[in-house]
Amino acid sequence: MKRENLIENIKSKGSFLCVGLDPDIKKIPEHLLREENPLLAFCKAIVDATAPYCVAFKPNLAFFESMGVEGWLALEDTVRYIKENYPDQFVIADAKRGDIGNTSKLYARGVFEHLQADAVTVAPYMGEDSVTPFLGYPGKWVVLLALTSNKGSHDFQFIQDGEGHRLFENVILASQKWASSDELMYVVGATQGKMFEDIRAVAPDNFLLVPGVGAQGGSLEEVVKYGMTKDCGLLVNSSRGIIYASTGADFAEAAGHEAAKLRDQMAGLLKEYGVID
Amino acid sequence: MKRENLIENIKSKGSFLCVGLDPDIKKIPEHLLREENPLLAFCKAIVDATAPYCVAFKPNLAFFESMGVEGWLALEDTVRYIKENYPDQFVIADAKRGDIGNTSKLYARGVFEHLQADAVTVAPYMGEDSVTPFLGYPGKWVVLLALTSNKGSHDFQFIQDGEGHRLFENVILASQKWASSDELMYVVGATQGKMFEDIRAVAPDNFLLVPGVGAQGGSLEEVVKYGMTKDCGLLVNSSRGIIYASTGADFAEAAGHEAAKLRDQMAGLLKEYGVID
């Protein structure tokens, strides 16, 4: 999906919500366990219920992989289901991949050519030649880890070099030379609050994928205040807060309700900040 | 597998060779494409031919994932085949995973409980709570990226903090507090040569998984000179140099021949450095 289409979808829906698909076999409603593929049944129901309120879905590969072949089947079928029924949705394979060049090339082949996702999250530790094999696919995106939402983000990402640049800034500064904002986004955790100002200082134009609203405690208002651009420039993800809003028979309805609430809040913020009229 | 068993296997075989399983459908011998699962047929033949000369196998998940469900089936069956036929082999899922705690927990469930690998490679960027969910599985190991073999290792891994510690040293220093050398190894590329001295200064006792010998140009003698401990402390990986030694009908024989050559060289070095008599 091209940048202008993503922006158009955000404006027309009044939403920059990404729904995270983290289907845990130990958490999904019990009645789904009787389905042929419970993870797939769960994801389809969540997708149907939330698609009107979001512009992106983010299947988290760990949750599918944990089930092996059965999980991988559910992943492929979930992505196919979204692409066939909701072609305007942006699909992010949340995989945190990254390896030497010839290996990253195969990961790219897997997520873009085989799985047909629009974007993949990539870990920057191994540097340029671990990231560039994911670039250059028309309409496909790299979402590079910059400043994550978890406690461990403080272990290495804030380490300062001799010039005062922190690691997450070095990652952004270096990667700005590898790709334009037409195919490169960054992961910045909602829990980092005011740090979004520092991110925008080095990545003024890139879309940011923002996890950490909801279960992890980040504030949507703060993210928007410090991170929003004239094109919105944000995809804010919620996973657990939406998909496990209820674990009963009404799980999909509850998920839709939570997604609608976030959409309404987002529509208000998009107006307040002048992105839409 | 426990540390003492790994060391025992190395000593009795006179080998610290890890054979990397990177089965690329575009590279494997043509006659295998007629098999029901070509990747699996390729891996089984390589395993049979090289098992006498190595102590570990390292399936590279990218190569399996690139084929989706069919690849994941080949991966599971390959690991099962090794475990059933060569129970002394140490199996490393080369996955470079790492995410927030609740997600890393699912990756760990996938590689350790479902896939039954002995070890998994993990990327450190997201810090402590992204790594610790992989720890605490009895007999299972984390192999944390420290100093990788690729050109991009120079982009971030050598960045120095105010106290003169480079990022790879900070990763080792921090992670030494998370786990003992009974369940924590590090990835250090063979191409880093003399840097193994600096690694041993901060990780004197940990096993190092060393890619980069062969196709990537690293020197086995240098790795041993600067990195070997009294317990060997090294698992040196070769992938392409072994598995694609021939792409003809004799591919397995050629792979066995290359593995045997490396084993002979390793046996000589183990003697020279007094690890075995």
Coordinates of C-alpha atoms in Angstrom, one line a residue:
Chain A
M1 CA 0.0 0.0 0.0
K2 CA 1.3 3.4 -0.9
R3 CA 1.7 6.2 1.6
E4 CA -1.0 8.4 0.1
N5 CA -3.5 5.5 0.2
L6 CA -2.8 4.9 3.9
I7 CA -3.2 8.6 4.7
E8 CA -6.4 8.7 2.6
N9 CA -7.8 5.7 4.6
I10 CA -6.9 7.4 7.9
K11 CA -8.7 10.6 6.9
S12 CA -11.8 8.9 5.5
K13 CA -12.2 6.6 8.5
G14 CA -11.2 9.2 11.1
S15 CA -9.0 6.5 12.6
F16 CA -5.4 5.6 12.9
L17 CA -6.1 2.5 14.8
C18 CA -4.2 -0.7 14.2
V19 CA -5.7 -3.8 15.8
G20 CA -3.1 -6.3 17.0
L21 CA -3.9 -9.9 16.5
D22 CA -2.3 -11.9 19.3
P23 CA -4.4 -15.0 19.4
D24 CA -3.3 -17.1 22.4
I25 CA -4.8 -20.6 22.5
K26 CA -4.8 -20.3 26.3
K27 CA -6.8 -17.1 26.3
I28 CA -9.3 -17.3 23.5
P29 CA -13.0 -18.1 24.3
E30 CA -13.5 -21.7 25.2
H31 CA -16.3 -22.3 22.7
L32 CA -13.8 -21.6 19.8
L33 CA -11.7 -24.6 20.8
R34 CA -14.2 -26.8 19.1
E35 CA -13.5 -25.1 15.7
E36 CA -11.2 -26.8 13.2
N37 CA -8.6 -24.1 13.6
P38 CA -9.4 -22.0 16.8
L39 CA -6.8 -19.3 16.1
L40 CA -8.2 -18.7 12.7
A41 CA -11.8 -18.6 13.9
F42 CA -10.8 -16.1 16.6
C43 CA -8.9 -13.9 14.2
K44 CA -11.7 -13.8 11.6
A45 CA -14.3 -12.8 14.2
I46 CA -12.1 -10.1 15.6
V47 CA -11.3 -8.8 12.1
D48 CA -15.0 -8.7 11.1
A49 CA -15.9 -6.9 14.3
T50 CA -13.2 -4.3 14.3
A51 CA -12.5 -3.6 10.6
P52 CA -15.0 -0.7 10.4
Y53 CA -13.0 1.2 13.1
C54 CA -9.4 0.5 12.1
V55 CA -7.0 1.0 9.2
A56 CA -4.5 -1.7 9.9
F57 CA -4.2 -5.2 11.4
K58 CA -1.0 -6.4 13.0
P59 CA -0.8 -10.2 13.3
N60 CA 1.9 -11.0 15.9
L61 CA 3.8 -13.9 14.5
A62 CA 4.9 -15.3 17.9
F63 CA 1.3 -16.2 18.8
F64 CA 0.9 -18.2 15.6
E65 CA 4.4 -19.7 15.6
S66 CA 3.8 -21.0 19.1
M67 CA 1.4 -23.5 17.6
G68 CA 3.8 -24.6 14.8
V69 CA 2.2 -25.7 11.5
E70 CA -1.3 -25.2 12.7
G71 CA -0.5 -21.7 13.8
W72 CA 1.2 -20.9 10.5
L73 CA -1.9 -22.1 8.6
A74 CA -4.0 -19.8 10.8
L75 CA -1.6 -16.9 10.0
E76 CA -1.7 -17.4 6.3
D77 CA -5.5 -17.8 6.2
T78 CA -6.0 -14.8 8.5
V79 CA -3.9 -12.5 6.2
R80 CA -5.7 -13.9 3.1
Y81 CA -9.1 -13.3 4.8
I82 CA -8.2 -9.7 5.5
K83 CA -6.8 -9.1 2.0
E84 CA -9.9 -10.6 0.3
N85 CA -12.6 -9.0 2.5
Y86 CA -11.0 -5.8 3.6
P87 CA -8.5 -4.8 0.8
D88 CA -8.0 -1.3 2.3
Q89 CA -6.6 -2.6 5.5
F90 CA -2.8 -2.3 6.0
V91 CA -1.4 -5.6 7.2
I92 CA 1.7 -5.5 9.4
A93 CA 3.5 -8.8 10.1
D94 CA 4.8 -8.2 13.6
A95 CA 7.9 -10.4 13.4
K96 CA 10.9 -8.3 14.7
R97 CA 13.1 -10.1 12.1
G98 CA 16.6 -9.2 11.0
D99 CA 19.7 -11.2 10.1
I100 CA 22.6 -11.2 7.7
G101 CA 21.8 -10.1 4.2
N102 CA 21.2 -13.5 2.6
T103 CA 18.9 -14.5 5.5
S104 CA 17.0 -11.3 5.7
K105 CA 16.3 -11.7 2.0
L106 CA 14.5 -15.0 2.8
Y107 CA 12.6 -13.4 5.6
A108 CA 11.5 -10.7 3.2
R109 CA 10.5 -13.4 0.6
G110 CA 8.4 -15.0 3.4
V111 CA 6.5 -12.0 4.6
F112 CA 6.1 -10.1 1.4
E113 CA 5.9 -12.7 -1.4
H114 CA 4.5 -15.7 0.4
L115 CA 2.4 -14.1 3.3
Q116 CA 1.6 -11.0 1.3
A117 CA 1.8 -8.6 4.2
D118 CA 2.2 -4.9 3.5
A119 CA 4.8 -4.3 6.2
V120 CA 7.1 -6.2 8.6
T121 CA 8.7 -5.1 11.9
V122 CA 12.5 -5.4 11.8
A123 CA 15.1 -5.3 14.6
P124 CA 18.0 -3.0 13.9
Y125 CA 20.8 -4.5 15.9
M126 CA 22.6 -6.1 12.9
G127 CA 22.7 -2.9 10.9
E128 CA 22.2 -1.8 7.3
D129 CA 22.6 -5.0 5.4
S130 CA 20.2 -6.8 7.7
V131 CA 17.5 -4.2 7.0
T132 CA 17.9 -3.3 3.3
P133 CA 16.8 -6.7 1.9
F134 CA 13.3 -5.9 3.2
L135 CA 13.4 -2.6 1.2
G136 CA 12.6 -2.0 -2.5
Y137 CA 9.4 -4.1 -2.7
P138 CA 6.9 -1.7 -4.3
G139 CA 4.2 -0.7 -1.8
K140 CA 5.8 -2.7 1.0
W141 CA 7.2 -1.3 4.2
V142 CA 9.8 -1.8 6.9
V143 CA 8.8 -0.9 10.4
L144 CA 12.1 -0.5 12.2
L145 CA 12.4 -0.8 16.0
A146 CA 13.5 2.5 17.4
L147 CA 12.2 3.1 21.0
T148 CA 10.1 0.3 22.2
S149 CA 7.3 0.3 24.8
N150 CA 8.7 -2.2 27.3
K151 CA 10.8 -1.7 30.5
G152 CA 13.8 -3.2 28.7
S153 CA 13.9 -0.3 26.2
H154 CA 15.9 1.4 28.9
D155 CA 18.7 -1.2 28.9
F156 CA 20.3 -0.3 25.5
Q157 CA 18.1 2.1 23.5
F158 CA 19.0 5.1 25.7
I159 CA 22.8 4.5 25.7
Q160 CA 24.5 7.7 24.6
D161 CA 27.5 7.9 22.4
G162 CA 30.3 10.5 22.6
E163 CA 28.2 13.1 20.6
G164 CA 25.2 12.7 22.9
H165 CA 23.1 10.6 20.5
R166 CA 21.2 7.9 22.1
L167 CA 21.0 4.5 20.4
F168 CA 17.4 4.9 19.2
E169 CA 18.5 8.2 17.7
N170 CA 21.5 6.6 16.0
V171 CA 19.2 3.9 14.6
I172 CA 16.9 6.6 13.2
L173 CA 19.7 8.8 11.9
A174 CA 21.4 5.9 10.1
S175 CA 18.3 4.3 8.7
Q176 CA 17.1 7.7 7.3
K177 CA 19.9 7.1 4.7
W178 CA 18.6 3.7 3.8
A179 CA 15.1 4.5 2.8
S180 CA 12.5 7.3 2.4
S181 CA 9.4 7.8 4.5
D182 CA 7.5 6.1 1.6
E183 CA 8.7 2.7 2.8
L184 CA 10.1 3.2 6.3
M185 CA 8.3 3.5 9.6
Y186 CA 9.5 3.2 13.1
V187 CA 8.2 1.5 16.2
V188 CA 7.9 3.9 19.1
G189 CA 6.2 2.8 22.3
A190 CA 3.2 4.8 23.6
T191 CA 4.7 4.5 27.1
Q192 CA 7.6 6.8 26.0
G193 CA 5.3 9.9 26.2
K194 CA 7.3 13.1 25.7
M195 CA 10.1 11.3 23.9
F196 CA 8.0 11.6 20.8
E197 CA 9.3 15.1 20.5
D198 CA 12.9 13.8 20.3
I199 CA 11.7 11.2 17.8
R200 CA 10.1 13.8 15.6
A201 CA 13.4 15.8 15.7
V202 CA 15.1 13.1 13.8
A203 CA 12.2 11.5 11.9
P204 CA 9.9 14.4 11.1
D205 CA 8.0 12.7 8.3
N206 CA 7.9 9.0 9.0
F207 CA 4.9 7.1 10.1
L208 CA 5.3 5.7 13.6
L209 CA 3.8 2.4 14.7
V210 CA 2.9 2.9 18.3
P211 CA 2.2 0.0 20.5
G212 CA 1.6 0.3 24.3
V213 CA -1.8 2.0 24.5
G214 CA -4.1 0.0 26.7
A215 CA -2.7 -3.0 28.5
Q216 CA 0.8 -1.4 28.6
G217 CA -0.5 1.9 30.0
G218 CA 0.5 4.5 27.3
S219 CA -1.6 7.6 26.8
L220 CA -3.1 8.3 23.4
E221 CA -3.4 12.0 24.1
E222 CA 0.3 12.3 24.8
V223 CA 1.3 10.3 21.7
V224 CA -0.8 12.6 19.6
K225 CA 0.4 15.7 21.3
Y226 CA 4.0 15.0 20.7
G227 CA 3.9 12.7 17.7
M228 CA 1.2 13.7 15.2
T229 CA 2.1 15.3 11.9
K230 CA -0.1 17.0 9.3
D231 CA -0.5 13.6 7.6
C232 CA -1.3 12.0 11.0
G233 CA 1.9 10.0 10.8
L234 CA 0.8 7.6 13.5
L235 CA -0.6 4.1 13.6
V236 CA -1.6 3.4 17.1
N237 CA -1.9 -0.3 18.0
S238 CA -4.0 -1.9 20.6
S239 CA -4.0 -5.7 21.0
R240 CA -5.0 -7.1 24.4
G241 CA -7.3 -4.1 25.2
I242 CA -9.4 -5.0 22.2
I243 CA -9.2 -8.7 21.4
Y244 CA -9.5 -9.8 25.0
A245 CA -12.1 -7.2 26.0
S246 CA -14.3 -10.2 26.8
T247 CA -13.4 -13.8 26.8
G248 CA -17.0 -15.0 26.7
A249 CA -19.3 -15.7 23.7
D250 CA -19.6 -11.9 23.1
F251 CA -15.8 -11.5 22.6
A252 CA -16.1 -10.1 19.0
E253 CA -18.9 -7.7 20.0
A254 CA -16.8 -6.5 22.9
A255 CA -13.8 -6.1 20.7
G256 CA -15.8 -4.1 18.2
H257 CA -17.1 -1.9 21.0
E258 CA -13.5 -1.2 22.3
A259 CA -12.3 -0.5 18.7
A260 CA -15.2 1.9 18.1
K261 CA -14.4 3.8 21.4
L262 CA -10.8 4.3 20.3
R263 CA -11.9 5.3 16.8
D264 CA -14.2 8.0 18.2
Q265 CA -11.4 9.3 20.4
M266 CA -9.0 9.3 17.4
A267 CA -11.5 11.0 15.1
G268 CA -11.8 13.8 17.8
L269 CA -8.0 14.1 17.9
L270 CA -7.6 14.2 14.2
K271 CA -10.1 17.1 14.1
E272 CA -8.5 18.9 17.1
Y273 CA -5.1 18.8 15.4
G274 CA -6.4 19.8 12.0
V275 CA -5.7 16.6 10.1
I276 CA -9.3 16.3 9.1
D277 CA -12.1 18.9 9.0
Chain B
M1 CA 21.1 -30.4 26.7
K2 CA 23.3 -29.6 29.7
R3 CA 26.6 -27.8 29.4
E4 CA 28.6 -30.8 30.6
N5 CA 27.0 -33.0 27.9
L6 CA 27.8 -30.5 25.2
I7 CA 31.4 -30.4 26.3
E8 CA 31.6 -34.2 26.5
N9 CA 30.2 -34.5 22.9
I10 CA 32.8 -32.0 21.7
K11 CA 35.6 -33.9 23.3
S12 CA 34.6 -37.3 22.3
K13 CA 34.0 -36.3 18.6
G14 CA 37.0 -33.9 18.4
S15 CA 34.6 -31.4 16.8
F16 CA 32.9 -28.2 17.7
L17 CA 31.2 -27.9 14.3
C18 CA 27.7 -26.7 13.9
V19 CA 26.1 -27.4 10.6
G20 CA 23.8 -24.6 9.5
L21 CA 20.6 -25.8 7.7
D22 CA 19.7 -23.0 5.2
P23 CA 17.6 -24.9 2.7
D24 CA 16.8 -22.5 -0.2
I25 CA 14.3 -24.0 -2.7
K26 CA 16.1 -22.0 -5.4
K27 CA 19.5 -23.6 -4.6
I28 CA 18.9 -27.2 -3.6
P29 CA 19.6 -29.9 -6.2
E30 CA 17.1 -30.1 -8.9
H31 CA 16.3 -33.8 -8.5
L32 CA 15.0 -33.1 -5.0
L33 CA 12.2 -30.9 -6.3
R34 CA 10.3 -34.1 -7.2
E35 CA 10.2 -35.1 -3.5
E36 CA 7.0 -34.5 -1.6
N37 CA 8.7 -32.0 0.6
P38 CA 12.0 -30.9 -1.0
L39 CA 13.3 -28.9 1.9
L40 CA 12.8 -31.9 4.2
A41 CA 14.5 -34.3 1.9
F42 CA 17.4 -32.0 1.5
C43 CA 17.8 -31.4 5.3
K44 CA 17.6 -35.2 6.1
A45 CA 20.3 -36.0 3.6
I46 CA 22.5 -33.3 4.9
V47 CA 22.0 -34.3 8.5
D48 CA 22.8 -38.0 7.7
A49 CA 25.9 -37.1 5.8
T50 CA 27.3 -34.6 8.3
A51 CA 26.2 -35.9 11.8
P52 CA 29.3 -38.0 12.3
Y53 CA 31.4 -34.8 12.1
C54 CA 29.4 -32.2 14.0
V55 CA 27.9 -31.7 17.5
A56 CA 25.1 -29.3 16.5
F57 CA 22.7 -28.4 13.8
K58 CA 21.4 -24.9 13.3
P59 CA 18.2 -24.7 11.2
N60 CA 17.8 -21.1 10.0
L61 CA 14.1 -20.3 10.3
A62 CA 14.1 -17.7 7.5
F63 CA 14.7 -20.4 4.9
F64 CA 11.8 -22.5 6.1
E65 CA 9.5 -19.6 6.8
S66 CA 10.0 -18.3 3.2
M67 CA 7.9 -21.3 2.1
G68 CA 5.1 -20.7 4.6
V69 CA 3.2 -23.8 5.9
E70 CA 5.2 -26.2 3.8
G71 CA 8.4 -24.8 5.1
W72 CA 7.2 -24.9 8.7
L73 CA 6.3 -28.6 8.2
A74 CA 9.8 -29.2 6.9
L75 CA 11.3 -27.4 9.9
E76 CA 9.3 -29.5 12.4
D77 CA 10.1 -32.7 10.7
T78 CA 13.8 -31.9 10.3
V79 CA 14.1 -31.2 14.1
R80 CA 12.1 -34.3 14.9
Y81 CA 14.3 -36.4 12.5
I82 CA 17.5 -35.1 14.2
K83 CA 16.1 -35.7 17.7
E84 CA 15.0 -39.3 16.9
N85 CA 18.1 -40.3 15.0
Y86 CA 20.9 -38.2 16.5
P87 CA 19.8 -37.5 20.1
D88 CA 23.3 -36.2 21.0
Q89 CA 23.1 -33.3 18.5
F90 CA 22.5 -29.9 19.9
V91 CA 19.7 -28.1 17.9
I92 CA 19.8 -24.4 17.6
A93 CA 16.7 -22.6 16.2
D94 CA 18.4 -19.7 14.4
A95 CA 15.5 -17.2 14.7
K96 CA 16.9 -13.9 16.0
R97 CA 13.7 -13.4 17.9
G98 CA 13.0 -10.9 20.7
D99 CA 9.9 -8.9 21.7
I100 CA 8.1 -7.5 24.7
G101 CA 7.7 -10.0 27.5
N102 CA 4.3 -11.5 26.8
T103 CA 5.4 -12.0 23.1
S104 CA 8.8 -13.4 23.8
K105 CA 7.1 -15.9 26.1
L106 CA 5.1 -17.2 23.1
Y107 CA 8.2 -17.4 20.9
A108 CA 9.8 -19.4 23.7
R109 CA 6.8 -21.7 23.8
G110 CA 7.1 -22.2 20.1
V111 CA 10.8 -23.0 19.8
F112 CA 11.2 -24.9 23.1
E113 CA 7.9 -26.6 23.8
H114 CA 6.5 -27.0 20.3
L115 CA 9.6 -27.3 18.1
Q116 CA 11.7 -28.9 20.8
A117 CA 14.9 -27.1 19.9
D118 CA 17.7 -26.9 22.5
A119 CA 18.6 -23.3 21.9
V120 CA 17.3 -20.2 20.1
T121 CA 19.2 -17.1 18.9
V122 CA 17.7 -13.9 20.4
A123 CA 18.2 -10.3 19.4
P124 CA 19.1 -8.0 22.4
Y125 CA 17.7 -4.6 21.2
M126 CA 14.6 -4.7 23.4
G127 CA 16.5 -5.5 26.6
E128 CA 16.1 -7.7 29.6
D129 CA 12.4 -8.4 29.6
S130 CA 12.6 -9.4 25.9
V131 CA 15.2 -12.0 26.7
T132 CA 14.3 -13.5 30.1
P133 CA 11.2 -15.3 28.9
F134 CA 13.5 -17.6 27.0
L135 CA 15.4 -18.5 30.1
G136 CA 14.6 -21.0 32.8
Y137 CA 13.7 -23.9 30.6
P138 CA 15.8 -26.7 32.0
G139 CA 18.5 -27.8 29.5
K140 CA 17.5 -25.0 27.0
W141 CA 19.7 -22.1 25.9
V142 CA 19.5 -18.5 24.8
V143 CA 22.1 -17.6 22.2
L144 CA 22.2 -13.8 22.4
L145 CA 23.5 -11.6 19.5
A146 CA 26.6 -9.8 20.6
L147 CA 29.0 -9.1 17.7
T148 CA 27.7 -10.4 14.4
S149 CA 29.6 -11.5 11.3
N150 CA 28.1 -9.0 8.8
K151 CA 29.2 -5.6 7.5
G152 CA 26.3 -4.0 9.3
S153 CA 27.7 -5.1 12.7
H154 CA 29.7 -1.9 12.4
D155 CA 26.6 0.3 12.3
F156 CA 25.6 0.1 15.9
Q157 CA 27.4 -2.7 17.7
F158 CA 30.6 -0.7 18.1
I159 CA 29.0 2.5 19.3
Q160 CA 30.8 3.6 22.5
D161 CA 29.2 5.0 25.6
G162 CA 30.7 7.6 27.8
E163 CA 32.6 5.0 29.8
G164 CA 34.2 3.5 26.7
H165 CA 32.0 0.4 26.5
R166 CA 30.9 -0.5 23.0
L167 CA 27.3 -1.7 22.5
F168 CA 28.2 -5.4 22.1
E169 CA 30.1 -5.1 25.4
N170 CA 27.1 -3.5 27.1
V171 CA 24.9 -6.3 25.8
I172 CA 27.3 -8.9 27.3
L173 CA 27.8 -7.0 30.6
A174 CA 24.1 -6.6 31.1
S175 CA 23.1 -10.1 30.1
Q176 CA 25.7 -11.7 32.4
K177 CA 23.4 -10.6 35.2
W178 CA 20.3 -12.3 33.6
A179 CA 21.7 -15.8 33.2
S180 CA 24.7 -18.0 33.9
S181 CA 26.9 -19.7 31.3
D182 CA 24.8 -22.8 31.8
E183 CA 22.0 -21.4 29.7
L184 CA 23.5 -18.3 27.9
M185 CA 25.7 -18.3 24.8
Y186 CA 26.6 -15.4 22.5
V187 CA 26.8 -15.0 18.8
V188 CA 30.2 -13.7 17.7
G189 CA 31.0 -13.6 14.1
A190 CA 34.2 -15.3 12.9
T191 CA 34.9 -12.3 10.7
Q192 CA 35.6 -10.3 13.9
G193 CA 39.0 -12.0 14.4
K194 CA 41.0 -10.4 17.2
M195 CA 37.8 -9.0 18.8
F196 CA 37.4 -12.4 20.4
E197 CA 39.9 -11.2 23.0
D198 CA 37.6 -8.4 23.9
I199 CA 34.7 -10.7 24.0
R200 CA 36.5 -13.1 26.4
A201 CA 37.4 -10.2 28.7
V202 CA 33.6 -9.8 29.5
A203 CA 32.4 -13.3 28.8
P204 CA 35.2 -15.6 29.9
D205 CA 33.2 -18.7 30.3
N206 CA 30.2 -18.6 27.9
F207 CA 30.0 -20.7 24.9
L208 CA 30.1 -18.6 21.7
L209 CA 28.2 -19.5 18.6
V210 CA 30.5 -18.5 15.7
P211 CA 29.1 -18.0 12.2
G212 CA 31.1 -16.6 9.4
V213 CA 33.6 -19.3 8.7
G214 CA 33.5 -20.3 5.0
A215 CA 31.3 -18.3 2.7
Q216 CA 31.7 -15.2 4.8
G217 CA 35.5 -15.4 5.0
G218 CA 36.2 -15.8 8.7
S219 CA 39.3 -17.7 9.9
L220 CA 38.9 -20.8 12.1
E221 CA 42.5 -20.5 13.4
E222 CA 42.0 -16.9 14.5
V223 CA 38.7 -17.7 16.2
V224 CA 40.3 -20.5 18.2
K225 CA 43.4 -18.5 19.0
Y226 CA 41.5 -15.7 20.6
G227 CA 38.2 -17.4 21.6
M228 CA 38.8 -21.0 22.8
T229 CA 38.6 -21.8 26.5
K230 CA 39.6 -24.9 28.5
D231 CA 36.1 -26.3 27.8
C232 CA 36.4 -25.3 24.1
G233 CA 33.7 -22.7 24.6
L234 CA 33.0 -22.5 20.9
L235 CA 30.5 -23.8 18.4
V236 CA 31.7 -22.8 15.0
N237 CA 29.0 -22.8 12.3
S238 CA 29.3 -23.4 8.6
S239 CA 26.2 -23.3 6.4
R240 CA 26.7 -22.6 2.7
G241 CA 30.3 -24.0 2.6
I242 CA 28.9 -27.4 3.6
I243 CA 25.4 -27.7 2.4
Y244 CA 26.0 -26.2 -1.0
A245 CA 29.5 -27.8 -1.5
S246 CA 27.8 -29.5 -4.5
T247 CA 24.5 -28.8 -6.1
G248 CA 24.5 -32.1 -8.0
A249 CA 23.3 -35.6 -7.1
D250 CA 26.4 -35.9 -4.9
F251 CA 25.4 -32.9 -2.7
A252 CA 25.2 -35.0 0.5
E253 CA 28.5 -36.8 -0.1
A254 CA 30.1 -33.4 -0.8
A255 CA 28.6 -31.9 2.4
G256 CA 29.9 -34.8 4.4
H257 CA 33.3 -34.4 2.9
E258 CA 33.5 -30.7 3.8
A259 CA 32.2 -31.4 7.3
A260 CA 34.9 -34.1 7.7
K261 CA 37.6 -31.7 6.6
L262 CA 36.5 -29.1 9.2
R263 CA 36.2 -31.8 11.9
D264 CA 39.8 -32.9 11.2
Q265 CA 41.0 -29.3 11.4
M266 CA 39.0 -28.8 14.6
A267 CA 40.4 -32.0 16.2
G268 CA 43.9 -30.8 15.5
L269 CA 43.1 -27.4 17.2
L270 CA 41.5 -29.0 20.2
K271 CA 44.7 -31.0 20.7
E272 CA 47.0 -28.1 20.1
Y273 CA 45.1 -26.0 22.7
G274 CA 45.0 -28.9 25.2
V275 CA 41.2 -29.4 25.3
I276 CA 41.7 -33.0 24.4
D277 CA 44.7 -35.3 24.5

